[in-house]
Short mmCIF file of C-alpha atoms and ligand atoms in Angstrom, two decimals:
data_model
loop_
_atom_site.label_atom_id
_atom_site.label_comp_id
_atom_site.label_asym_id
_atom_site.label_seq_id
_atom_site.Cartn_x
_atom_site.Cartn_y
_atom_site.Cartn_z
CA UNK A 9 -14.62 -19.50 -42.86
CA UNK A 10 -14.78 -21.53 -39.63
CA UNK A 11 -15.12 -25.18 -38.71
CA UNK A 12 -18.75 -25.99 -37.94
CA UNK A 13 -20.00 -27.84 -34.85
CA UNK A 14 -22.33 -30.79 -35.43
CA UNK A 15 -24.44 -32.19 -32.58
CA UNK A 16 -24.45 -35.92 -33.31
CA UNK A 17 -27.08 -36.68 -30.65
CA UNK A 18 -29.62 -35.16 -33.04
CA UNK A 19 -28.76 -37.82 -35.58
CA UNK A 20 -29.31 -40.65 -33.14
CA UNK A 21 -32.96 -39.94 -32.50
CA UNK A 22 -36.02 -40.97 -34.43
CA UNK A 23 -37.17 -37.44 -35.30
CA UNK A 24 -36.63 -37.46 -39.07
CA UNK A 25 -36.63 -33.69 -39.44
CA UNK A 26 -33.83 -33.20 -36.91
CA UNK A 27 -31.93 -36.15 -38.30
CA UNK A 28 -32.14 -34.76 -41.81
CA UNK A 29 -30.97 -31.41 -40.53
CA UNK A 30 -27.79 -33.01 -39.13
CA UNK A 31 -27.25 -34.80 -42.45
CA UNK A 32 -27.58 -31.51 -44.30
CA UNK A 33 -25.09 -29.77 -41.99
CA UNK A 34 -22.62 -32.63 -42.34
CA UNK A 35 -22.90 -32.44 -46.13
CA UNK A 36 -22.17 -28.74 -46.01
CA UNK A 37 -19.19 -29.18 -43.64
CA UNK A 38 -17.63 -31.92 -45.80
CA UNK A 39 -18.28 -29.98 -48.98
CA UNK A 40 -17.06 -26.58 -47.87
CA UNK A 41 -14.19 -27.25 -45.48
CA UNK A 42 -13.76 -31.00 -44.95
CA UNK A 43 -13.56 -30.55 -41.16
CA UNK A 44 -16.16 -30.46 -38.39
CA UNK A 45 -16.32 -30.68 -34.61
CA UNK A 46 -18.60 -33.41 -33.30
CA UNK A 47 -20.49 -32.65 -30.12
CA UNK A 48 -22.05 -35.55 -28.15
CA UNK A 49 -19.76 -38.01 -29.88
CA UNK A 50 -20.31 -40.78 -27.34
CA UNK A 51 -16.57 -40.97 -26.56
CA UNK A 52 -16.15 -40.86 -22.80
CA UNK A 53 -13.83 -38.05 -21.63
CA UNK A 54 -12.50 -40.36 -18.88
CA UNK A 55 -11.60 -43.03 -21.41
CA UNK A 56 -9.88 -40.44 -23.60
CA UNK A 57 -7.87 -39.19 -20.61
CA UNK A 58 -6.79 -42.77 -19.87
CA UNK A 59 -5.58 -43.21 -23.45
CA UNK A 60 -3.62 -39.95 -23.26
CA UNK A 61 -2.09 -41.16 -20.03
CA UNK A 62 -1.10 -44.52 -21.60
CA UNK A 63 0.34 -42.59 -24.52
CA UNK A 64 2.40 -40.35 -22.24
CA UNK A 65 3.87 -43.30 -20.33
CA UNK A 66 4.76 -45.02 -23.57
CA UNK A 67 6.52 -41.98 -25.05
CA UNK A 68 8.27 -41.33 -21.70
CA UNK A 69 9.92 -44.74 -21.83
CA UNK A 70 13.52 -45.15 -23.03
CA UNK A 71 14.13 -44.95 -26.76
CA UNK A 72 15.54 -48.49 -26.78
CA UNK A 73 12.23 -49.81 -25.43
CA UNK A 74 10.25 -47.89 -28.01
CA UNK A 75 12.53 -49.04 -30.80
CA UNK A 76 11.94 -52.67 -29.94
CA UNK A 77 8.47 -51.98 -31.26
CA UNK A 78 9.61 -50.04 -34.32
CA UNK A 79 7.35 -49.59 -37.32
CA UNK A 80 9.14 -51.45 -40.05
CA UNK A 81 6.95 -51.65 -43.08
CA UNK A 82 3.96 -50.06 -44.73
CA UNK A 83 2.21 -53.42 -45.18
CA UNK A 84 1.71 -53.84 -41.44
CA UNK A 85 1.91 -50.11 -40.66
CA UNK A 86 2.00 -50.78 -36.94
CA UNK A 87 4.44 -49.78 -34.21
CA UNK A 88 6.72 -46.98 -33.15
CA UNK A 89 7.74 -44.26 -35.59
CA UNK A 90 10.69 -42.21 -34.29
CA UNK A 91 11.41 -38.51 -34.54
CA UNK A 92 11.87 -37.18 -38.11
CA UNK A 93 11.09 -40.62 -39.58
CA UNK A 94 7.89 -39.64 -41.37
CA UNK A 95 7.61 -36.80 -43.87
CA UNK A 96 3.89 -35.98 -44.08
CA UNK A 97 4.94 -33.40 -46.62
CA UNK A 98 7.39 -35.46 -48.72
CA UNK A 99 9.12 -32.27 -49.95
CA UNK A 100 10.16 -31.15 -46.46
CA UNK A 101 12.44 -32.52 -43.70
CA UNK A 102 11.03 -35.21 -41.38
CA UNK A 103 8.30 -34.28 -38.90
CA UNK A 104 9.32 -33.31 -35.36
CA UNK A 105 7.10 -35.94 -33.80
CA UNK A 106 7.06 -39.56 -32.70
CA UNK A 107 4.08 -41.84 -33.13
CA UNK A 108 2.75 -45.27 -32.27
CA UNK A 109 0.39 -46.93 -34.75
CA UNK A 110 -2.08 -49.53 -33.52
CA UNK A 111 -4.24 -51.70 -35.76
CA UNK A 112 -7.13 -54.00 -34.91
CA UNK A 113 -7.23 -56.61 -32.14
CA UNK A 114 -5.51 -59.33 -34.09
CA UNK A 115 -2.49 -57.18 -34.72
CA UNK A 116 -2.60 -55.71 -31.23
CA UNK A 117 -2.30 -59.22 -29.80
CA UNK A 118 0.64 -60.08 -31.99
CA UNK A 119 2.34 -56.82 -31.35
CA UNK A 120 1.84 -55.89 -27.77
CA UNK A 121 4.01 -53.50 -25.84
CA UNK A 122 4.57 -54.28 -22.18
CA UNK A 123 3.93 -50.66 -21.34
CA UNK A 124 1.12 -49.78 -23.60
CA UNK A 125 -1.03 -52.74 -24.34
CA UNK A 126 -0.62 -55.80 -22.16
CA UNK A 127 -3.33 -55.85 -19.53
CA UNK A 128 -4.46 -52.54 -20.89
CA UNK A 129 -7.99 -52.86 -22.19
CA UNK A 130 -8.16 -49.06 -22.40
CA UNK A 131 -6.67 -49.04 -25.89
CA UNK A 132 -8.99 -51.66 -27.34
CA UNK A 133 -12.06 -50.10 -25.67
CA UNK A 134 -11.07 -46.78 -27.19
CA UNK A 135 -10.41 -48.35 -30.61
CA UNK A 136 -13.91 -49.85 -30.52
CA UNK A 137 -15.50 -46.58 -29.37
CA UNK A 138 -13.79 -44.77 -32.26
CA UNK A 139 -14.99 -47.44 -34.70
CA UNK A 140 -18.53 -46.95 -33.47
CA UNK A 141 -18.35 -43.17 -33.81
CA UNK A 142 -16.82 -43.45 -37.29
CA UNK A 143 -19.65 -45.78 -38.32
CA UNK A 144 -22.29 -43.31 -37.16
CA UNK A 145 -20.61 -40.53 -39.13
CA UNK A 146 -20.38 -42.83 -42.17
CA UNK A 147 -24.14 -43.48 -41.93
CA UNK A 148 -24.75 -39.74 -42.03
CA UNK A 149 -22.34 -39.42 -44.99
CA UNK A 150 -24.30 -42.06 -46.90
CA UNK A 151 -27.61 -40.27 -46.34
CA UNK A 152 -26.00 -36.95 -47.27
CA UNK A 153 -24.97 -38.48 -50.60
CA UNK A 154 -28.40 -40.05 -51.18
CA UNK A 155 -27.09 -43.58 -50.71
CA UNK A 156 -28.57 -46.35 -48.55
CA UNK A 157 -27.71 -45.56 -44.89
CA UNK A 158 -25.31 -48.52 -44.52
CA UNK A 159 -23.54 -48.11 -47.87
CA UNK A 160 -20.25 -47.02 -46.30
CA UNK A 161 -20.38 -49.01 -43.06
CA UNK A 162 -20.68 -52.32 -44.94
CA UNK A 163 -17.51 -51.34 -46.80
CA UNK A 164 -15.74 -50.59 -43.52
CA UNK A 165 -16.68 -53.71 -41.58
CA UNK A 166 -13.23 -55.33 -41.36
CA UNK A 167 -11.89 -52.80 -38.85
CA UNK A 168 -9.06 -51.77 -41.10
CA UNK A 169 -8.55 -48.57 -39.13
CA UNK A 170 -5.32 -47.28 -37.57
CA UNK A 171 -5.26 -45.68 -34.15
CA UNK A 172 -2.24 -43.42 -33.87
CA UNK A 173 -0.81 -41.94 -30.70
CA UNK A 174 1.28 -38.85 -31.38
CA UNK A 175 3.86 -36.97 -29.34
CA UNK A 176 5.51 -33.75 -30.43
CA UNK A 177 8.42 -33.25 -28.01
CA UNK A 178 9.58 -29.87 -26.73
CA UNK A 179 11.97 -28.35 -29.23
CA UNK A 180 15.62 -28.84 -28.15
CA UNK A 181 17.50 -27.42 -31.14
CA UNK A 182 16.63 -25.17 -34.07
CA UNK A 183 14.53 -26.90 -36.70
CA UNK A 184 15.89 -27.46 -40.20
CA UNK A 185 14.62 -25.08 -42.89
CA UNK A 186 11.00 -25.97 -43.61
CA UNK A 187 10.79 -28.44 -40.73
CA UNK A 188 7.56 -28.45 -38.71
CA UNK A 189 5.77 -30.69 -36.20
CA UNK A 190 3.58 -32.26 -38.90
CA UNK A 191 4.04 -31.22 -42.52
CA UNK A 192 1.04 -30.10 -44.54
CA UNK A 193 -0.87 -33.10 -45.86
CA UNK A 194 -4.30 -34.56 -46.36
CA UNK A 195 -5.27 -37.85 -44.71
CA UNK A 196 -5.48 -40.96 -46.86
CA UNK A 197 -8.58 -42.78 -45.76
CA UNK A 198 -12.27 -42.08 -45.63
CA UNK A 199 -12.37 -40.04 -42.43
CA UNK A 200 -10.18 -39.22 -39.43
CA UNK A 201 -11.16 -38.61 -35.82
CA UNK A 202 -8.71 -36.29 -34.13
CA UNK A 203 -8.22 -35.71 -30.41
CA UNK A 204 -5.89 -32.96 -29.25
CA UNK A 205 -4.62 -32.50 -25.72
CA UNK A 206 -4.05 -29.13 -24.02
CA UNK A 207 -1.34 -27.78 -26.33
CA UNK A 208 -3.07 -27.00 -29.63
CA UNK A 209 -1.38 -26.11 -32.89
CA UNK A 210 -3.38 -27.79 -35.62
CA UNK A 211 -4.09 -25.63 -38.67
CA UNK A 212 -6.46 -26.27 -41.55
CA UNK A 213 -6.30 -24.83 -45.06
CA UNK A 214 -9.49 -23.23 -46.35
CA UNK A 215 -10.52 -23.21 -50.00
CA UNK A 216 -9.11 -19.68 -50.16
CA UNK A 217 -5.72 -21.16 -49.17
CA UNK A 218 -5.76 -19.42 -45.80
CA UNK A 219 -4.60 -21.35 -42.74
CA UNK A 220 -7.01 -21.26 -39.83
CA UNK A 221 -6.52 -22.66 -36.32
CA UNK A 222 -8.42 -25.79 -35.34
CA UNK A 223 -8.07 -25.53 -31.57
CA UNK A 224 -9.03 -28.13 -29.00
CA UNK A 225 -12.65 -27.70 -27.95
CA UNK A 226 -13.00 -29.74 -24.77
CA UNK A 227 -15.44 -32.61 -25.12
CA UNK A 228 -15.60 -32.40 -28.91
CA UNK A 229 -14.01 -34.61 -31.54
CA UNK A 230 -12.57 -33.11 -34.69
CA UNK A 231 -13.51 -35.08 -37.80
CA UNK A 232 -12.07 -34.61 -41.28
CA UNK A 233 -12.69 -36.32 -44.59
CA UNK A 234 -9.74 -37.99 -46.30
CA UNK A 235 -8.49 -38.66 -49.83
CA UNK A 236 -10.55 -41.79 -50.43
CA UNK A 237 -13.76 -39.98 -49.55
CA UNK A 238 -12.73 -37.18 -51.89
CA UNK A 239 -12.17 -39.69 -54.70
CA UNK A 240 -15.39 -41.59 -53.96
CA UNK A 241 -17.44 -38.37 -54.04
CA UNK A 242 -15.67 -36.77 -56.99
CA UNK A 243 -14.55 -33.84 -54.78
CA UNK A 244 -18.03 -33.18 -53.40
CA UNK A 245 -16.46 -33.98 -50.02
CA UNK A 246 -12.99 -32.50 -49.77
CA UNK A 247 -9.80 -33.88 -48.31
CA UNK A 248 -8.43 -30.74 -46.75
CA UNK A 249 -4.78 -30.04 -46.08
CA UNK A 250 -3.74 -29.55 -42.48
CA UNK A 251 -0.49 -29.21 -40.53
CA UNK A 252 1.04 -28.67 -37.11
CA UNK A 253 3.52 -25.80 -37.06
CA UNK A 254 6.20 -25.06 -34.48
CA UNK A 255 4.60 -22.63 -32.04
CA UNK A 256 6.19 -19.22 -31.71
CA UNK A 257 5.35 -18.92 -28.02
CA UNK A 258 6.05 -20.84 -24.79
CA UNK A 259 4.22 -23.91 -26.16
CA UNK A 260 7.42 -24.69 -28.05
CA UNK A 261 8.90 -25.83 -24.72
CA UNK A 262 6.02 -28.18 -24.06
CA UNK A 263 5.20 -31.66 -25.23
CA UNK A 264 2.15 -31.80 -27.46
CA UNK A 265 0.05 -34.97 -27.51
CA UNK A 266 -2.68 -35.89 -29.94
CA UNK A 267 -4.48 -39.03 -31.08
CA UNK A 268 -5.71 -39.73 -34.60
CA UNK A 269 -8.05 -42.52 -35.60
CA UNK A 270 -7.70 -43.10 -39.34
CA UNK A 271 -10.81 -44.80 -40.64
CA UNK A 272 -10.17 -46.91 -43.75
CA UNK A 273 -12.46 -48.94 -46.00
CA UNK A 274 -11.81 -52.68 -46.31
CA UNK A 275 -8.69 -53.14 -48.47
CA UNK A 276 -10.60 -54.78 -51.34
CA UNK A 277 -13.15 -51.96 -51.66
CA UNK A 278 -13.11 -50.40 -55.08
CA UNK A 279 -13.21 -46.64 -54.72
CA UNK A 280 -14.95 -45.49 -57.88
CA UNK A 281 -16.86 -42.25 -58.36
CA UNK A 282 -20.35 -42.64 -56.85
CA UNK A 283 -23.19 -42.30 -59.29
CA UNK A 284 -24.83 -39.50 -57.32
CA UNK A 285 -21.55 -37.55 -57.56
CA UNK A 286 -20.97 -37.76 -61.30
CA UNK A 287 -23.86 -35.60 -62.44
CA UNK A 288 -22.22 -32.20 -62.35
CA UNK A 289 -18.74 -33.34 -63.28
CA UNK A 290 -17.54 -36.52 -64.93
CA UNK A 291 -15.29 -38.73 -62.75
CA UNK A 292 -12.00 -37.02 -61.91
CA UNK A 293 -10.14 -40.18 -60.83
CA UNK A 294 -9.97 -43.72 -62.17
CA UNK A 295 -11.17 -46.42 -59.74
CA UNK A 296 -8.61 -47.69 -57.21
CA UNK A 297 -8.64 -50.33 -54.48
CA UNK A 298 -8.62 -48.79 -50.99
CA UNK A 299 -5.71 -51.00 -49.89
CA UNK A 300 -3.60 -50.02 -52.90
CA UNK A 301 -4.18 -46.33 -52.31
CA UNK A 302 -3.16 -46.59 -48.66
CA UNK A 303 0.04 -48.48 -49.52
CA UNK A 304 1.11 -46.01 -52.17
CA UNK A 305 0.45 -43.06 -49.85
CA UNK A 306 2.53 -44.61 -47.07
CA UNK A 307 5.34 -45.35 -49.52
CA UNK A 308 5.55 -41.66 -50.39
CA UNK A 309 5.90 -40.41 -46.82
CA UNK A 310 8.35 -42.91 -45.23
O1 LIG B 413 -1.45 -33.97 -34.29
C1 LIG B 413 -2.35 -33.43 -34.93
O2 LIG B 413 -3.10 -32.61 -34.42
C2 LIG B 413 -2.56 -33.76 -36.38
C3 LIG B 413 -1.95 -35.04 -36.83
C4 LIG B 413 -2.30 -35.38 -38.24
O3 LIG B 413 -2.85 -34.61 -38.97
C5 LIG B 413 -1.97 -36.72 -38.77
O4 LIG B 413 -1.23 -37.48 -38.11
O5 LIG B 413 -2.45 -37.06 -39.88
FE1 LIG B 414 -3.59 -35.62 -40.73
#
């Protein structure tokens, strides 16, 4: 099994046959593996490079500076998360990574870092570009599930998404037993956009429980469906486990950078099994509010 490539430009044209074909391929990707590469995503490579460069200068700054911006609670879920602080797999030691979580403009303005955000429109431009891409994918999801095209986007219109810069430093000492760069987990929200930089390492679990590499494909954006989409669709779309292992080659001596954009429904959205998804199997999960689900997931991993 491999991760399919979807050309999104074919969804943004008026030709209904080609559009429907993209919708069908997206359905299949979400159903069979929960991951896909998006080609012609509309995200400018130059902009992405600028965000990676801002990310690198932030992580290069002294720990004391980063800690002034420390993440301190799951309700705000914004700020700097130090090495080994988060356990994406709660049963294993903390992840060998540091991260910086950024929420929407209001929070950005109240929580700006002198290095990363002040006078740096790059981050907010990128946040908006990711929001736009996520909305296009959500439109295709709705059509794939035989819902009105804007069913999901209207439930995601409060920009409740988290942009996360990630840095996996070169390994200095031996890891603890079971410790990896990012423990195996599924994402919590509706979908995630993932951008890797040079040093790869992401792995995805197939339905046969095999781990396959999800390498960087230059110019493409990796998209995966998260837990809330899995609940909403009664497992028709899957929330696939993924992880970042410690490389067993020279990449272990290198910093790895990635960026994740976690797309979340508005907090007050009730995630209840969609009618079109309850025909073959009765609802697996009870309804839950999107905001509640996110909070409980964060509480498990910090
Ligand atoms: O860094 C990566 O490639 C993956 C990160 C990830 O899966 C996450 O933060 O949820
Ligand atoms: Fe993830």
